[in-house]
PDB file of C-alpha atoms in Angstrom:
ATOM      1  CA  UNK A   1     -99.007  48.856  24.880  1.00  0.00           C
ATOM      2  CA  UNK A   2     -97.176  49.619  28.138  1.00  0.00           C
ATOM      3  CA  UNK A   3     -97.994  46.584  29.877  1.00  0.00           C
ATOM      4  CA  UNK A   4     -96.905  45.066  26.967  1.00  0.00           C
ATOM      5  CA  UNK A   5     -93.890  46.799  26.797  1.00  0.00           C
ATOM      6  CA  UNK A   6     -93.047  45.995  30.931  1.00  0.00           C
ATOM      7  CA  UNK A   7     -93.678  42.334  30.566  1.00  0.00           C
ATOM      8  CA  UNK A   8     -90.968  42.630  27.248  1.00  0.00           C
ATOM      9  CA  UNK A   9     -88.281  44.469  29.883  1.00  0.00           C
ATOM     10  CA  UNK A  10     -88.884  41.732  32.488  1.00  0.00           C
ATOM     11  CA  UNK A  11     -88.779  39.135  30.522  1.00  0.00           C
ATOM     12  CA  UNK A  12     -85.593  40.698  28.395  1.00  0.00           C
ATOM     13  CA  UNK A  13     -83.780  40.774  32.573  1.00  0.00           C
ATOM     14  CA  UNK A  14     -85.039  37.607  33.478  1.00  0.00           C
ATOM     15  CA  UNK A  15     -83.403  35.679  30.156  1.00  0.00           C
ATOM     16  CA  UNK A  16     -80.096  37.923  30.730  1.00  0.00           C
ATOM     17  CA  UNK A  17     -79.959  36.883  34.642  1.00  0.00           C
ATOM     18  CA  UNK A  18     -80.250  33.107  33.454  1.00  0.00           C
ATOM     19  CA  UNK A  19     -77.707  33.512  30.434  1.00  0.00           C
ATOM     20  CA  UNK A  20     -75.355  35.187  33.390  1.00  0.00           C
ATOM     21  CA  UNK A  21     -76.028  32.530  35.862  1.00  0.00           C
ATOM     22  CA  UNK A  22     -75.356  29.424  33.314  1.00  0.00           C
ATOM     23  CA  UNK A  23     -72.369  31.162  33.061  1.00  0.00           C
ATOM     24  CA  UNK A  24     -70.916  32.189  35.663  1.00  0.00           C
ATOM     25  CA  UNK A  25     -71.608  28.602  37.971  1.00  0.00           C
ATOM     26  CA  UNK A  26     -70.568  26.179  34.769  1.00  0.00           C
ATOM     27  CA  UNK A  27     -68.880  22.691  35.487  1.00  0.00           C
ATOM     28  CA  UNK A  28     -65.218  24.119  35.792  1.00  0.00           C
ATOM     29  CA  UNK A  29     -64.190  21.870  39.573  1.00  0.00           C
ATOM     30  CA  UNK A  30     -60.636  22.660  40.976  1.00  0.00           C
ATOM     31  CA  UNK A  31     -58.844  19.150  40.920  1.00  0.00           C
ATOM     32  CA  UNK A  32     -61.339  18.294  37.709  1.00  0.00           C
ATOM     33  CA  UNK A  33     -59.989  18.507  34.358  1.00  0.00           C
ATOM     34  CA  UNK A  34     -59.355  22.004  33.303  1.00  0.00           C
ATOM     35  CA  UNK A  35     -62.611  22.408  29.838  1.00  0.00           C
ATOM     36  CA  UNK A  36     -60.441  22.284  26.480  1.00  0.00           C
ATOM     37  CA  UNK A  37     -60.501  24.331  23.476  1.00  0.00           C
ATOM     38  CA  UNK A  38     -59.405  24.802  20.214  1.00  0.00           C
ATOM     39  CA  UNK A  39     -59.180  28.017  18.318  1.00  0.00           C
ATOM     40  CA  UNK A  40     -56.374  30.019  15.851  1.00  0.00           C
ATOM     41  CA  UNK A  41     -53.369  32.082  17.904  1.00  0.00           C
ATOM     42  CA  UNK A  42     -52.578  35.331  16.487  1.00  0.00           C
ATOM     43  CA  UNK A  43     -49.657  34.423  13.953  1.00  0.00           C
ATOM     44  CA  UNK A  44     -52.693  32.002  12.282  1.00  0.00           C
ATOM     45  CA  UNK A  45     -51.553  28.706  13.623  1.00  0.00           C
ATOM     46  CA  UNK A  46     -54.198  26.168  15.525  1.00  0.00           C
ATOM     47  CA  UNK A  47     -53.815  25.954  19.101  1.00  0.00           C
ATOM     48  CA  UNK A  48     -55.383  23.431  21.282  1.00  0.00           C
ATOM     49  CA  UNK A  49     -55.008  23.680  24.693  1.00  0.00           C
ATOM     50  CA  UNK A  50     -54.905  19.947  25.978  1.00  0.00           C
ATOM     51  CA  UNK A  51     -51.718  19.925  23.387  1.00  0.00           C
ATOM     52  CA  UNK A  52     -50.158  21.718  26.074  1.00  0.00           C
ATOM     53  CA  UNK A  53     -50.434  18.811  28.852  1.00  0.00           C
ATOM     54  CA  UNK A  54     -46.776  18.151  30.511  1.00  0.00           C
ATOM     55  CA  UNK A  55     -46.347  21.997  31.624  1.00  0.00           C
ATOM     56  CA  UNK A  56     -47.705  23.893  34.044  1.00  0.00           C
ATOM     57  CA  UNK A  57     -50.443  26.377  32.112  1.00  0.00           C
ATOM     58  CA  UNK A  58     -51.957  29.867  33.099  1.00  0.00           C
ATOM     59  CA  UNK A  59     -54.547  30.677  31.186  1.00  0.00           C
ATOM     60  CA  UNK A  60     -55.420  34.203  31.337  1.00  0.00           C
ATOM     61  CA  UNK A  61     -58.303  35.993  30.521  1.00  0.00           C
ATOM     62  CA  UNK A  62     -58.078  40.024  30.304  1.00  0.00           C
ATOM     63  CA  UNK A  63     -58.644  43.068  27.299  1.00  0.00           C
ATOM     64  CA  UNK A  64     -56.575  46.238  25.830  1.00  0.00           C
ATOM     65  CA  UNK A  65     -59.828  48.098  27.218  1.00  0.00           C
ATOM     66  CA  UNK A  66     -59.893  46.946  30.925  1.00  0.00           C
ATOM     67  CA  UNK A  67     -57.588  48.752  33.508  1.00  0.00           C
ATOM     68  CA  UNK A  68     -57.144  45.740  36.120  1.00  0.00           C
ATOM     69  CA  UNK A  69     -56.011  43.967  32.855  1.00  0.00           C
ATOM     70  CA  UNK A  70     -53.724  46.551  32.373  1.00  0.00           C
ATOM     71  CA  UNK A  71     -52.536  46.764  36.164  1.00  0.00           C
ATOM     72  CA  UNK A  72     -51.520  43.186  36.103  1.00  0.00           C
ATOM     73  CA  UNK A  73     -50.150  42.658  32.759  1.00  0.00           C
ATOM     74  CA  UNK A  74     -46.299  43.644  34.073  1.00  0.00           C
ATOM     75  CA  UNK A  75     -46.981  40.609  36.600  1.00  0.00           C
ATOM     76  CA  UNK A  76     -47.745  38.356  34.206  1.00  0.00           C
ATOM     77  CA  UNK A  77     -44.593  39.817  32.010  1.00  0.00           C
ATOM     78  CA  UNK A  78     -42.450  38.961  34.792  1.00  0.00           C
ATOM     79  CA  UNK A  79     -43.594  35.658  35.774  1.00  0.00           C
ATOM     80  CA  UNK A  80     -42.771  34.234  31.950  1.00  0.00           C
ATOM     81  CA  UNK A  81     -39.243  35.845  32.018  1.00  0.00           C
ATOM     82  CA  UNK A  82     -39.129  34.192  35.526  1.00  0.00           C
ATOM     83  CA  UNK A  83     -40.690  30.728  34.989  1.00  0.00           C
ATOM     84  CA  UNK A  84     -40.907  30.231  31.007  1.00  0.00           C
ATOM     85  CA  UNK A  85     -38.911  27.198  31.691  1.00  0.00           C
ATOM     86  CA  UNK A  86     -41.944  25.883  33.885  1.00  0.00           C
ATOM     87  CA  UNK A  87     -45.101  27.584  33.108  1.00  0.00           C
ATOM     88  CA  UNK A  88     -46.695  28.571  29.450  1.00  0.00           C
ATOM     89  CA  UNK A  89     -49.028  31.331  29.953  1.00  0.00           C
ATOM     90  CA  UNK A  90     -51.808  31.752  27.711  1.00  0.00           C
ATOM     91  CA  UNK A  91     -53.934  34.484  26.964  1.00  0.00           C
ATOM     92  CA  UNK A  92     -57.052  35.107  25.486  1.00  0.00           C
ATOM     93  CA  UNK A  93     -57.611  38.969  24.732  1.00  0.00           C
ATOM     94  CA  UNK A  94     -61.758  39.469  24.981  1.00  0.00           C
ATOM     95  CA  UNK A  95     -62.058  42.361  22.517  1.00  0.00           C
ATOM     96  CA  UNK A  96     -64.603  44.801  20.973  1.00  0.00           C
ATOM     97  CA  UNK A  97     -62.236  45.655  18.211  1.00  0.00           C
ATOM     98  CA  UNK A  98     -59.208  43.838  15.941  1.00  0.00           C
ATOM     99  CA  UNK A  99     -56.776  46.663  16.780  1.00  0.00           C
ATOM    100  CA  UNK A 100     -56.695  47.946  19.982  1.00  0.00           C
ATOM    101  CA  UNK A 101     -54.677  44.574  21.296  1.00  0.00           C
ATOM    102  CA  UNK A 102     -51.689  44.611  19.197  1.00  0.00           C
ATOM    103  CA  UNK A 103     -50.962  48.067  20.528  1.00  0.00           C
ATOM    104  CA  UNK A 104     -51.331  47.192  24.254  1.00  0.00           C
ATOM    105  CA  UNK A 105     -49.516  43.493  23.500  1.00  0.00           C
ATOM    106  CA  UNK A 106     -46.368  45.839  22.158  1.00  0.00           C
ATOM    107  CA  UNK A 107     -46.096  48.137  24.961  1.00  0.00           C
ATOM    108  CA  UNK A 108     -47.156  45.767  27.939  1.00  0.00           C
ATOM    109  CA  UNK A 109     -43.934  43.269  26.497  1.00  0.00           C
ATOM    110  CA  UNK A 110     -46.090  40.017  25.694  1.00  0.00           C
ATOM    111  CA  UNK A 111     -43.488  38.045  23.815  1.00  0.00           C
ATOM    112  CA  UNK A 112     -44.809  34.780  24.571  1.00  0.00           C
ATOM    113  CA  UNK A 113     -46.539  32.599  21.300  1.00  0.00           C
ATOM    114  CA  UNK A 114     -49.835  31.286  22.793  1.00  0.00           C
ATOM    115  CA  UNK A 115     -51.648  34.561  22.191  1.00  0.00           C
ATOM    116  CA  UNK A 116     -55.566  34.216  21.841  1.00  0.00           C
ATOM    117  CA  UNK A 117     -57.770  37.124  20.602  1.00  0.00           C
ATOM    118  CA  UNK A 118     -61.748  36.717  20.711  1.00  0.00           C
ATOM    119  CA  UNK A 119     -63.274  39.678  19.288  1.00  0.00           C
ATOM    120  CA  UNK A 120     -66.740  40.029  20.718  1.00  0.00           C
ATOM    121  CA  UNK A 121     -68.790  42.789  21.982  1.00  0.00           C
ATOM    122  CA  UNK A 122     -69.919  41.041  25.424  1.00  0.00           C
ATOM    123  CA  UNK A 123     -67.033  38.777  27.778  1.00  0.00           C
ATOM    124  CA  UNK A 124     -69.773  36.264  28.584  1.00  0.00           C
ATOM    125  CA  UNK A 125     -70.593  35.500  24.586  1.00  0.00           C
ATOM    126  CA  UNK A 126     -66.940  34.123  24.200  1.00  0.00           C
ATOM    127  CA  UNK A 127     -67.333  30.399  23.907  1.00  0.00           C
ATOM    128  CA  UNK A 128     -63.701  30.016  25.651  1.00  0.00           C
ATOM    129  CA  UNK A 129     -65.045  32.162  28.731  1.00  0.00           C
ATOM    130  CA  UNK A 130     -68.238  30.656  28.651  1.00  0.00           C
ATOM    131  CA  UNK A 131     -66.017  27.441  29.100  1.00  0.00           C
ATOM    132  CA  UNK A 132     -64.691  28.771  32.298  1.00  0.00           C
ATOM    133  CA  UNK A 133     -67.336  30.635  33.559  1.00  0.00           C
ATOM    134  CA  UNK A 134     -65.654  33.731  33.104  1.00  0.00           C
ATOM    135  CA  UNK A 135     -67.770  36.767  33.491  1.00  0.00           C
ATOM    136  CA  UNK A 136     -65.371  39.580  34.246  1.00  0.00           C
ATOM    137  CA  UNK A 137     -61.900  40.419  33.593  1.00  0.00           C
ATOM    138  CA  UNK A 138     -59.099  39.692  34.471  1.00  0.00           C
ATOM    139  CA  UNK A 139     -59.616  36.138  35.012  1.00  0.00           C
ATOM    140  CA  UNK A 140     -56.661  33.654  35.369  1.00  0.00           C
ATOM    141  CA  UNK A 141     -56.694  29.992  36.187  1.00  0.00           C
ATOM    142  CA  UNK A 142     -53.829  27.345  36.966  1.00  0.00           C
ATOM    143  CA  UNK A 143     -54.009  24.263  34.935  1.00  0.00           C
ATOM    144  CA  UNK A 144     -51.362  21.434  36.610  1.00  0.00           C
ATOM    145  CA  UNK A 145     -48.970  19.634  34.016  1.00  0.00           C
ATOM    146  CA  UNK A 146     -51.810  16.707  33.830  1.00  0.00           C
ATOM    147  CA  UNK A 147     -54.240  18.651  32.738  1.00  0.00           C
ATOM    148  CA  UNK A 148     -56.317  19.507  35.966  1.00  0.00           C
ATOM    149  CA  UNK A 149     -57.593  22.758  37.033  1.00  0.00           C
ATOM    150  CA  UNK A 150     -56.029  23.890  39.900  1.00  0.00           C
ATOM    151  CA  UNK A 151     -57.963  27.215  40.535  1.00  0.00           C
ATOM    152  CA  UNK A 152     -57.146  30.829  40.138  1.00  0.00           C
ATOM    153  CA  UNK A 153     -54.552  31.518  42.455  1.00  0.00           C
ATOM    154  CA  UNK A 154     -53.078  35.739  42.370  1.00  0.00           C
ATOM    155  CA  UNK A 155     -49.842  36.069  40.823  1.00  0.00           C
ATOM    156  CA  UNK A 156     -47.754  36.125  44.904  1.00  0.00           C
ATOM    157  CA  UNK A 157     -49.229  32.825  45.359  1.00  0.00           C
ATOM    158  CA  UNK A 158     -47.850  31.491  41.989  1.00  0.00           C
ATOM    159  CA  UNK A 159     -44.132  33.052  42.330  1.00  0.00           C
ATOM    160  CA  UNK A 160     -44.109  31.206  45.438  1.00  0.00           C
ATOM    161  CA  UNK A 161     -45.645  28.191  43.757  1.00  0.00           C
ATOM    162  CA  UNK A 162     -42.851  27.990  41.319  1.00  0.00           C
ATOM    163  CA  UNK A 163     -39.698  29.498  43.817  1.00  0.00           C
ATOM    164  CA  UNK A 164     -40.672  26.391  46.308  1.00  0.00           C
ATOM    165  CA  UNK A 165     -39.607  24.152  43.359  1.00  0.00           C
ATOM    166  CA  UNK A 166     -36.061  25.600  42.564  1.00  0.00           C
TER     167      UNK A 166
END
């Protein structure tokens, strides 16, 4: 019955280290286009993200539980007062819960529409991190007006991104 019960445990690790590995090295290519997705916003209408094409996008992965979400949320609050003209950010909340967001969401000043919460116990079971290869939060990535990914640059490189333009 122990043996038994070792072989379980190893096997149990072995089919978690492949589940994290598939994830983490999927087919998201800087200068490839970024993986699309549909799902529902939080005011319940449908949001695709290819419908977005024509505008810069940063898509932005964090949750109201995670305090390098947290951190970098008044970053992100200043770059769409800054550059809402030129960049739609989007972000997908990865919660355990349906409440805990909307409290964080209020205080941290998110004002902007394209507001995605996946409720789900684990990051790496959302299908629209699994898309990305997102294991770990915060997680942001660039997408260029023509859809292509252009990688995860930190929120410095961005600003300067953007101020180069005016």
């Amino acid at each position: 019955m122990k043996k038994m019960f070792q072989y379980l445990v190893i096997g149990l690790i072995a089919l978690l280290v492949l589940v994290y590995t598939g994830v983490k090295y999927s087919n998201i290519v800087v200068g490839e286009k970024a993986p699309d997705f549909e799902t529902t916003l939080i005011d319940g209408t449908r949001f695709r993200l290819s419908n977005l094409e024509g505008k810069y996008v940063l898509l932005d992965f964090w949750g109201s539980w995670c305090p390098p979400c947290r951190i970098e949320n008044p970053q992100l609050v200043r770059l769409h007062s800054k550059y809402s003209d030129k960049l739609i950010i989007v972000t997908v909340a990865l919660e355990k819960d349906n409440v805990s967001w909307k409290k964080v969401v209020e205080k941290d000043g998110f004002t902007w529409k394209n507001q995605i919460v996946n409720q789900n116990r684990y990051v790496i079971l959302s299908p629209v991190a699994r898309k990305y290869g997102v294991t770990s939060i915060p997680a942001k990535f660039l997408i260029s007006p023509n859809g292509k990914l252009l990688g995860s640059p930190s929120f410095d490189e961005i600003d300067q991104m953007f101020s180069k333009e005016n």
